[in-house]
């Protein structure tokens, strides 16, 4: 059966087509780029999922497009059958079940579209949306250039950029999405087009924070900047010195004159199998080749059990090792900068976790704090704007990523309840102190949270309006159930 028949049937609205027929329709056009359960190609995608929750879903077929045109063909067919449900997969670093995979439907695995090229005058880097950040840094390091992207090279370009994207360069250039010059995108109609500051500017802004609600992005054109070596490493401290660490973090993150080259993540770790086993460490980066910048002097003076700060390049530092298959859960929150708040967050976490054990198994808790300074959020209304709603008027803040990782799925519920409780307790403490911010970073949010709502009423209304215009039938809202949706009715 050829594509025109697929479209023909779609046009006349035969809606109750069994799901596997969706696959047969696509396979009639994309042939061997569609794979079915039991084949090595299907298994390769299934095994590439980062979280157990995503790897445990079984689509009827998996489409692996080679070109943007392939994506367009697939969407044309899918959009013609409202009962065909599908998922869009990048490098699957959003762990929640169903965000990038689907039971019974069609999964479109974008990871083959991973080319990285640069234009002649080195002003635009074009990146296939299925690339990993390491592909990008490896390419750009040799040109003494970089872009704002993921800190861990294994993360996908697609999800990170569409959700905002916190890079080591954030204080210099804003969210990763603020550095997009152009999105090449397949719309609900199947049309392959560009969204940028002059062509479809409404979509351009909506995509910066809009995740998979507007189409399948096939290529990101990012604006690079000159970049040499960086100072980077991990400083680990005894947990008894945590208050000194919180103070050092807050002095950097809360500074009225934030050093734009400073980028850090301070994290707490706790393994449920060893009572009281708290650890604290900071990944500190200075995005200039300086071996002992003054900004880190306070950090470096705290007694440490490890300090690996050294000059390196991003493609080396971002080349992290992958984790084994595990269950993962993320929760997030945003708060005003305060060492006292961080200290109270620690006590609150400890009061919940101290007595939580999993019989003959374990869960590891990782609570990371990342600056969200005004010098970063000031880029939100430049270059056509983004839809995140973060603004300098909210002051210097920090984002928390609370993550849990555990091997045995028997404990999904207890981990979920515990993570939810801890996030709620922290929000209460921050609220009491007048430090609770509305923003919830979508790339760190749990399905029970409402990150799109946190962008603010005006941004939500804007996103809905752009969706009604470019996707009147709600292909991305109704046929792509995974991820945070816009709450539109049809
Ligand atoms: C180890 C680790 C490190 C991380 N480091 C950072 C970091 O430094 N900075 C940061 O900001 N975040 C970081 N994150 C969070 C990260 O931004 C999100 O997990 C991100 O969504 C991952 O993108 P992905 O394409 O790999 O994931 P996927 O799970 O494949 O995709 C995420 C969502 O985006 C959609 N999507 C993906 N590609 C496309 C596309 N081309 N078109 C339309 N929709 C698409 C998917 O449908 C899915 O709903 C990290 C996460 C992990 C697990
Ligand atoms: C980056 O650093 C690595 C390790 O030191 C080195 O092998 C590589 O050549 C460097 N890349 C560039 C482009 O300088
Ligand atoms: C914006 O999109 C138009 C229309 O596709 C295209 O001609 C133009 O080159 C794009 N601009 C950028 C900066 O990519
Ligand atoms: C937690 O502790 C258990 C038991 O000691 C160990 O097997 C596991 O690897 C630890 N997990 C992490 C992430 O360190
Ligand atoms: C964690 O809480 C337990 C129980 O209240 C307490 O004994 C312990 O000292 C706390 N740990 C830290 C590091 O404060
Ligand atoms: C998971 O935990 C349950 C309850 O403790 C146990 O019965 C089961 O054997 C564990 N599964 C694995 C794979 O360890």
Coordinates of N, CA and C in Angstrom, one line a residue, residues 171-371:
X171 N 25.3 31.3 32.5 CA 25.4 32.7 33.0 C 25.9 33.6 31.9
X172 N 26.6 33.0 30.9 CA 27.1 33.8 29.8 C 26.1 34.0 28.6
X173 N 25.2 33.0 28.4 CA 24.4 33.0 27.2 C 22.9 32.6 27.5
X174 N 22.6 32.4 28.7 CA 21.2 32.0 29.0 C 20.9 30.5 28.9
X175 N 19.6 30.2 28.8 CA 19.2 28.8 28.6 C 19.7 28.4 27.3
X176 N 19.9 27.1 27.1 CA 20.3 26.5 25.8 C 19.4 27.0 24.7
X177 N 18.1 27.0 25.0 CA 17.1 27.3 24.0 C 17.2 28.8 23.5
X178 N 17.7 29.6 24.4 CA 17.9 31.0 24.0 C 18.9 31.2 22.9
X179 N 19.7 30.1 22.6 CA 20.8 30.2 21.6 C 20.4 29.5 20.3
X180 N 19.1 29.2 20.2 CA 18.6 28.5 18.9 C 18.4 29.6 17.9
X181 N 19.0 29.5 16.7 CA 18.7 30.4 15.6 C 17.6 30.0 14.8
X182 N 17.4 28.7 14.7 CA 16.4 28.1 13.8 C 16.0 26.7 14.2
X183 N 14.7 26.3 14.3 CA 14.3 25.0 14.4 C 13.8 24.5 13.1
X184 N 14.3 23.4 12.6 CA 13.7 22.7 11.4 C 12.7 21.7 12.1
X185 N 11.5 21.8 11.6 CA 10.4 21.1 12.3 C 9.4 20.5 11.4
X186 N 8.9 19.3 11.8 CA 7.7 18.7 11.1 C 6.5 19.0 11.9
X187 N 5.6 19.7 11.3 CA 4.3 20.2 11.9 C 3.3 19.1 11.9
X188 N 2.2 19.3 12.5 CA 1.1 18.3 12.6 C 0.6 17.9 11.2
X189 N 0.7 18.8 10.2 CA 0.3 18.5 8.9 C 1.3 17.6 8.2
X190 N 2.4 17.4 8.8 CA 3.5 16.7 8.1 C 4.4 17.6 7.3
X191 N 4.1 18.9 7.3 CA 4.9 19.8 6.6 C 6.3 20.0 7.3
X192 N 7.3 20.0 6.5 CA 8.7 20.2 7.0 C 9.0 21.7 6.8
X193 N 9.2 22.4 7.9 CA 9.4 23.8 7.7 C 10.4 24.4 8.7
X194 N 10.6 25.7 8.8 CA 11.6 26.3 9.7 C 10.8 27.2 10.6
X195 N 11.2 27.3 11.9 CA 10.7 28.3 12.8 C 11.9 29.0 13.3
X196 N 11.9 30.3 13.1 CA 12.9 31.2 13.5 C 12.4 32.6 13.8
X197 N 13.3 33.6 14.0 CA 12.8 34.9 14.4 C 12.0 35.6 13.3
X198 N 12.2 35.2 12.1 CA 11.4 35.8 11.0 C 10.4 35.0 10.3
X199 N 10.5 33.6 10.5 CA 9.6 32.7 9.9 C 8.9 31.9 11.0
X200 N 7.6 32.0 11.1 CA 6.8 31.4 12.2 C 7.4 31.8 13.5
X201 N 7.5 33.1 13.8 CA 8.1 33.5 15.1 C 7.3 33.1 16.3
X202 N 6.0 32.9 16.1 CA 5.2 32.5 17.3 C 5.6 31.1 17.7
X203 N 5.8 30.2 16.7 CA 6.2 28.8 17.0 C 7.7 28.8 17.5
X204 N 8.5 29.7 17.0 CA 9.9 29.8 17.4 C 9.9 30.0 18.9
X205 N 9.1 31.0 19.4 CA 9.1 31.2 20.9 C 8.5 30.1 21.7
X206 N 7.4 29.5 21.1 CA 6.7 28.5 21.8 C 7.6 27.2 22.0
X207 N 8.4 26.9 21.0 CA 9.3 25.8 21.1 C 10.3 25.8 22.2
X208 N 10.7 27.1 22.6 CA 11.7 27.2 23.6 C 11.0 27.1 25.0
X209 N 10.9 25.8 25.4 CA 10.2 25.5 26.6 C 9.0 24.6 26.3
X210 N 8.6 24.4 25.1 CA 7.4 23.7 24.7 C 7.5 22.2 24.5
X211 N 8.7 21.7 24.6 CA 8.9 20.2 24.5 C 8.3 19.7 23.2
X212 N 7.5 18.5 23.4 CA 7.0 17.9 22.2 C 5.6 18.3 21.8
X213 N 5.2 19.5 22.3 CA 3.8 19.9 22.1 C 3.5 20.6 20.7
X214 N 4.6 20.8 19.9 CA 4.3 21.6 18.6 C 4.8 20.9 17.4
X215 N 5.5 19.7 17.5 CA 6.0 19.1 16.3 C 7.2 18.2 16.7
X216 N 7.8 17.6 15.6 CA 9.0 16.9 15.8 C 10.1 17.8 15.2
X217 N 11.0 18.3 16.1 CA 12.1 19.0 15.6 C 13.1 18.1 14.9
X218 N 13.5 18.4 13.7 CA 14.5 17.5 13.0 C 15.9 18.0 13.1
X219 N 16.0 19.4 13.2 CA 17.4 20.0 13.3 C 17.3 21.2 14.1
X220 N 18.3 21.4 14.9 CA 18.5 22.6 15.7 C 19.7 23.4 15.1
X221 N 19.5 24.6 14.8 CA 20.6 25.5 14.4 C 20.9 26.4 15.6
X222 N 22.1 26.2 16.1 CA 22.5 26.9 17.3 C 23.6 27.9 17.0
X223 N 23.7 28.9 17.8 CA 24.7 30.0 17.6 C 25.9 29.6 18.5
X224 N 27.1 29.4 17.9 CA 28.3 29.0 18.6 C 29.0 30.3 19.1
X225 N 30.0 30.1 20.0 CA 30.8 31.2 20.5 C 32.2 30.6 20.6
X226 N 33.2 31.5 20.6 CA 34.6 31.0 20.8 C 34.8 30.4 22.2
X227 N 35.5 29.3 22.3 CA 35.7 28.7 23.5 C 37.0 27.9 23.6
X228 N 37.8 28.1 24.6 CA 39.0 27.3 24.7 C 38.8 26.4 25.9
X229 N 39.9 26.1 26.6 CA 39.8 25.2 27.7 C 39.0 25.7 28.9
X230 N 38.6 24.8 29.7 CA 37.8 25.2 30.9 C 38.5 24.6 32.2
X231 N 38.2 25.2 33.3 CA 38.6 24.6 34.6 C 37.4 23.8 35.0
X232 N 37.6 22.5 35.4 CA 36.5 21.7 35.8 C 36.9 20.6 36.7
X233 N 36.0 20.2 37.5 CA 36.3 19.1 38.4 C 35.2 19.0 39.5
X234 N 35.5 18.0 40.4 CA 34.6 17.8 41.5 C 35.3 18.0 42.8
X235 N 34.6 18.7 43.7 CA 35.2 18.9 45.1 C 34.2 18.2 46.0
X236 N 34.7 17.2 46.8 CA 33.9 16.5 47.7 C 34.3 16.9 49.1
X237 N 33.3 17.1 50.0 CA 33.5 17.5 51.4 C 32.9 16.5 52.4
X238 N 33.4 16.5 53.6 CA 32.7 15.7 54.6 C 31.3 16.3 54.9
X239 N 30.4 15.5 55.1 CA 29.0 16.0 55.3 C 28.9 16.9 56.5
X240 N 29.8 16.8 57.4 CA 29.8 17.7 58.6 C 30.2 19.1 58.2
X241 N 30.8 19.3 57.1 CA 31.1 20.7 56.6 C 30.0 21.2 55.7
X242 N 28.8 20.6 55.6 CA 27.8 21.0 54.6 C 27.4 22.5 54.7
X243 N 27.4 23.0 56.0 CA 26.9 24.4 56.1 C 27.9 25.3 55.4
X244 N 29.2 25.0 55.5 CA 30.2 25.8 54.8 C 30.0 25.7 53.3
X245 N 29.7 24.5 52.8 CA 29.4 24.3 51.4 C 28.2 25.1 50.9
X246 N 27.1 25.1 51.7 CA 25.9 25.8 51.4 C 26.2 27.3 51.4
X247 N 27.0 27.8 52.3 CA 27.4 29.2 52.3 C 28.2 29.6 51.1
X248 N 29.2 28.7 50.7 CA 30.0 29.0 49.5 C 29.1 29.0 48.3
X249 N 28.2 28.0 48.2 CA 27.3 28.0 47.0 C 26.5 29.2 47.0
X250 N 25.9 29.6 48.1 CA 25.0 30.8 48.1 C 25.7 32.1 47.8
X251 N 27.0 32.2 48.3 CA 27.7 33.4 48.0 C 28.0 33.5 46.5
X252 N 28.1 32.4 45.8 CA 28.3 32.5 44.3 C 26.9 32.7 43.6
X253 N 26.0 31.8 44.0 CA 24.7 31.8 43.3 C 23.8 33.1 43.6
X254 N 24.0 33.7 44.8 CA 23.2 34.8 45.2 C 23.9 36.1 44.9
X255 N 25.1 36.1 44.4 CA 25.8 37.3 44.2 C 25.2 38.3 43.3
X256 N 25.2 39.6 43.7 CA 24.6 40.6 42.8 C 25.4 40.8 41.6
X257 N 26.7 40.5 41.7 CA 27.6 40.5 40.5 C 28.1 39.1 40.2
X258 N 27.2 38.3 39.7 CA 27.4 36.9 39.4 C 28.6 36.8 38.4
X259 N 29.6 36.0 38.7 CA 30.7 35.8 37.8 C 30.2 34.9 36.6
X260 N 30.1 35.5 35.4 CA 29.5 34.8 34.3 C 30.3 33.5 33.9
X261 N 31.5 33.4 34.4 CA 32.3 32.2 34.0 C 32.1 31.0 35.0
X262 N 31.4 31.3 36.1 CA 31.3 30.3 37.2 C 30.0 29.5 36.9
X263 N 30.1 28.2 37.0 CA 29.0 27.3 36.9 C 29.1 26.1 37.8
X264 N 28.2 25.9 38.6 CA 28.4 24.8 39.6 C 27.1 24.1 39.9
X265 N 27.3 22.8 40.3 CA 26.2 22.0 40.8 C 26.6 21.4 42.1
X266 N 25.9 21.7 43.2 CA 26.2 21.1 44.5 C 25.2 20.0 44.8
X267 N 25.7 18.8 45.1 CA 24.7 17.7 45.3 C 24.9 17.0 46.6
X268 N 23.8 16.5 47.1 CA 23.8 15.6 48.3 C 23.5 14.2 47.8
X269 N 24.2 13.3 48.4 CA 23.9 11.9 48.0 C 23.6 11.0 49.3
X270 N 22.7 10.1 49.1 CA 22.4 9.2 50.3 C 21.9 7.8 49.8
X271 N 22.6 6.8 50.3 CA 22.3 5.4 49.9 C 21.5 4.8 51.0
X272 N 20.3 4.4 50.7 CA 19.4 3.9 51.8 C 19.9 2.6 52.5
X273 N 20.9 1.9 51.8 CA 21.3 0.7 52.4 C 22.4 0.9 53.5
X274 N 22.9 2.2 53.6 CA 23.8 2.5 54.6 C 23.3 3.7 55.5
X275 N 22.8 3.4 56.6 CA 22.1 4.4 57.4 C 23.1 5.6 57.7
X276 N 22.6 6.8 57.4 CA 23.4 8.0 57.7 C 24.5 8.2 56.7
X277 N 24.5 7.6 55.5 CA 25.6 7.6 54.6 C 25.6 8.9 53.7
X278 N 25.4 10.0 54.3 CA 25.3 11.3 53.4 C 26.6 11.6 52.9
X279 N 26.6 12.1 51.6 CA 27.8 12.7 51.0 C 27.4 14.0 50.4
X280 N 28.4 14.9 50.3 CA 28.2 16.2 49.6 C 29.3 16.5 48.7
X281 N 29.0 17.0 47.5 CA 30.1 17.3 46.5 C 29.6 18.4 45.6
X282 N 30.5 19.0 44.9 CA 30.2 20.1 44.0 C 31.0 19.9 42.7
X283 N 30.2 19.9 41.6 CA 30.9 20.0 40.3 C 31.1 21.4 40.0
X284 N 32.3 21.9 40.0 CA 32.6 23.3 39.7 C 33.3 23.5 38.4
X285 N 32.8 24.4 37.6 CA 33.4 24.7 36.3 C 33.6 26.2 36.2
X286 N 34.8 26.5 35.6 CA 35.0 27.9 35.2 C 35.3 27.9 33.7
X287 N 34.4 28.6 33.0 CA 34.5 28.4 31.5 C 35.5 29.3 30.8
X288 N 36.6 29.5 31.5 CA 37.8 30.2 31.0 C 39.0 29.4 31.5
X289 N 40.1 29.4 30.7 CA 41.3 28.6 31.2 C 42.1 29.3 32.3
X290 N 41.4 29.4 33.5 CA 42.1 29.9 34.7 C 42.2 28.8 35.7
X291 N 43.4 28.6 36.3 CA 43.5 27.4 37.1 C 43.1 27.7 38.6
X292 N 43.1 28.9 39.0 CA 42.5 29.1 40.4 C 41.7 30.4 40.5
X293 N 40.6 30.5 39.9 CA 39.8 31.7 39.9 C 39.3 32.0 41.3
X294 N 39.3 33.3 41.6 CA 39.0 33.8 42.9 C 37.6 33.4 43.4
X295 N 36.7 33.2 42.4 CA 35.3 32.9 42.8 C 35.2 31.5 43.5
X296 N 36.2 30.6 43.3 CA 36.1 29.3 44.0 C 37.0 29.2 45.2
X297 N 37.6 30.4 45.6 CA 38.6 30.3 46.7 C 37.9 29.8 48.0
X298 N 36.7 30.3 48.2 CA 35.9 29.9 49.5 C 35.6 28.4 49.4
X299 N 35.2 27.9 48.3 CA 35.0 26.5 48.2 C 36.2 25.6 48.4
X300 N 37.3 26.1 47.8 CA 38.5 25.3 47.9 C 39.1 25.3 49.3
X301 N 38.8 26.3 50.1 CA 39.3 26.4 51.5 C 38.5 25.4 52.4
X302 N 37.4 24.9 52.0 CA 36.6 24.0 52.9 C 37.4 22.7 52.9
X303 N 37.5 22.0 54.1 CA 38.2 20.7 54.1 C 37.5 19.8 53.1
X304 N 38.3 19.2 52.2 CA 37.8 18.3 51.2 C 38.4 16.9 51.3
X305 N 37.6 16.0 50.8 CA 38.0 14.6 50.7 C 38.5 14.3 49.3
X306 N 38.2 15.2 48.4 CA 38.6 15.1 46.9 C 38.5 16.4 46.3
X307 N 39.4 16.7 45.4 CA 39.4 17.9 44.6 C 40.1 17.7 43.3
X308 N 39.3 17.5 42.2 CA 39.8 17.2 40.9 C 39.8 18.3 39.9
X309 N 39.7 19.6 40.4 CA 39.7 20.7 39.5 C 41.0 20.7 38.7
X310 N 40.8 20.8 37.4 CA 41.9 20.8 36.4 C 41.5 21.5 35.1
X311 N 42.4 21.9 34.4 CA 42.1 22.5 33.0 C 41.9 21.3 32.1
X312 N 40.8 21.5 31.3 CA 40.4 20.4 30.4 C 39.6 21.0 29.3
X313 N 39.0 20.2 28.4 CA 38.1 20.7 27.4 C 36.7 20.1 27.6
X314 N 35.7 20.7 27.0 CA 34.4 20.2 27.3 C 34.1 18.8 26.8
X315 N 34.7 18.5 25.6 CA 34.4 17.1 25.1 C 35.1 16.0 26.0
X316 N 36.1 16.4 26.7 CA 36.7 15.4 27.6 C 35.8 15.4 28.9
X317 N 35.5 16.6 29.4 CA 34.8 16.6 30.7 C 33.4 16.1 30.6
X318 N 32.7 16.3 29.4 CA 31.4 15.8 29.3 C 31.3 14.3 28.9
X319 N 32.4 13.7 28.7 CA 32.4 12.3 28.3 C 32.2 11.4 29.5
X320 N 31.0 11.4 30.1 CA 30.7 10.6 31.3 C 30.3 9.2 31.0
X321 N 30.6 8.3 31.9 CA 30.2 6.9 31.7 C 28.7 6.7 31.9
X322 N 28.1 5.8 31.2 CA 26.7 5.6 31.3 C 26.4 4.8 32.6
X323 N 25.2 4.9 33.1 CA 24.7 4.2 34.3 C 24.1 2.9 33.8
X324 N 24.1 1.8 34.6 CA 23.4 0.6 34.2 C 21.9 0.9 34.3
X325 N 21.1 0.0 33.7 CA 19.6 0.2 33.7 C 19.1 0.3 35.1
X326 N 18.4 1.3 35.4 CA 17.9 1.5 36.7 C 16.5 2.2 36.6
X327 N 15.7 2.2 37.7 CA 14.5 3.0 37.8 C 15.0 4.4 38.2
X328 N 14.4 5.4 37.6 CA 14.8 6.8 38.0 C 13.5 7.6 38.2
X329 N 13.6 8.5 39.1 CA 12.5 9.5 39.3 C 13.1 10.9 39.6
X330 N 12.6 11.8 38.9 CA 13.0 13.2 39.1 C 11.9 14.0 39.7
X331 N 12.2 14.9 40.6 CA 11.3 16.0 41.1 C 12.1 17.3 41.1
X332 N 11.4 18.4 40.9 CA 12.1 19.7 40.9 C 11.4 20.8 41.7
X333 N 12.1 21.8 42.0 CA 11.6 23.0 42.6 C 12.6 24.1 42.4
X334 N 12.1 25.4 42.6 CA 13.0 26.5 42.4 C 12.8 27.4 43.6
X335 N 13.9 27.9 44.2 CA 13.9 28.7 45.4 C 14.8 29.9 45.4
X336 N 14.6 30.9 46.2 CA 15.5 32.0 46.3 C 16.8 31.5 47.0
X337 N 17.9 32.1 46.7 CA 19.2 31.6 47.2 C 19.3 31.9 48.7
X338 N 19.6 30.9 49.5 CA 19.8 31.1 50.9 C 20.5 29.9 51.5
X339 N 21.7 30.1 52.2 CA 22.4 29.0 52.8 C 21.5 28.4 53.9
X340 N 20.8 29.2 54.6 CA 19.9 28.8 55.7 C 18.8 27.8 55.1
X341 N 18.3 28.2 54.0 CA 17.3 27.3 53.4 C 17.9 26.0 53.0
X342 N 19.1 26.0 52.4 CA 19.8 24.7 52.0 C 20.0 23.9 53.3
X343 N 20.4 24.5 54.3 CA 20.6 23.8 55.6 C 19.3 23.1 56.1
X344 N 18.2 23.9 56.0 CA 16.9 23.3 56.4 C 16.4 22.2 55.4
X345 N 16.8 22.4 54.2 CA 16.4 21.3 53.2 C 17.1 20.0 53.6
X346 N 18.4 20.2 53.9 CA 19.2 19.0 54.3 C 18.5 18.3 55.5
X347 N 18.2 19.1 56.6 CA 17.6 18.5 57.8 C 16.3 17.8 57.4
X348 N 15.5 18.4 56.5 CA 14.2 17.9 56.2 C 14.4 16.5 55.4
X349 N 15.3 16.5 54.5 CA 15.6 15.3 53.7 C 16.0 14.2 54.7
X350 N 17.0 14.5 55.6 CA 17.5 13.5 56.5 C 16.4 13.0 57.4
X351 N 15.5 13.9 57.8 CA 14.4 13.4 58.7 C 13.5 12.4 58.0
X352 N 13.4 12.5 56.7 CA 12.6 11.5 56.0 C 13.4 10.2 55.7
X353 N 14.7 10.5 55.2 CA 15.4 9.3 54.7 C 16.1 8.5 55.8
X354 N 16.3 9.1 57.0 CA 17.1 8.4 58.0 C 16.5 7.0 58.3
X355 N 15.2 7.0 58.3 CA 14.6 5.7 58.7 C 13.9 4.9 57.6
X356 N 14.3 5.3 56.3 CA 13.7 4.6 55.2 C 14.7 3.6 54.7
X357 N 14.3 2.3 54.8 CA 15.2 1.3 54.2 C 14.3 0.4 53.3
X358 N 14.9 -0.1 52.2 CA 14.2 -1.0 51.4 C 14.7 -2.4 51.7
X359 N 13.8 -3.3 52.1 CA 14.3 -4.7 52.5 C 15.1 -5.3 51.4
X360 N 16.3 -5.7 51.7 CA 17.2 -6.4 50.8 C 17.4 -5.7 49.5
X361 N 17.2 -4.4 49.4 CA 17.5 -3.6 48.2 C 17.9 -2.2 48.6
X362 N 18.1 -1.3 47.6 CA 18.5 0.0 47.9 C 17.9 1.0 47.0
X363 N 17.9 2.3 47.5 CA 17.6 3.4 46.6 C 18.6 4.5 46.9
X364 N 19.1 5.1 45.9 CA 20.1 6.1 46.0 C 19.4 7.5 45.8
X365 N 19.6 8.4 46.7 CA 18.9 9.7 46.5 C 20.0 10.8 46.2
X366 N 19.8 11.6 45.2 CA 20.7 12.6 44.8 C 20.0 13.9 44.7
X367 N 20.3 14.8 45.5 CA 19.6 16.1 45.5 C 20.6 17.2 45.1
X368 N 20.4 17.7 43.9 CA 21.3 18.6 43.3 C 20.8 20.1 43.3
X369 N 21.6 21.0 43.5 CA 21.3 22.4 43.5 C 22.0 23.2 42.4
X370 N 21.3 23.9 41.6 CA 22.0 24.6 40.4 C 21.5 26.0 40.4
X371 N 22.5 27.0 40.3 CA 22.1 28.4 40.2 C 21.2 28.7 39.0

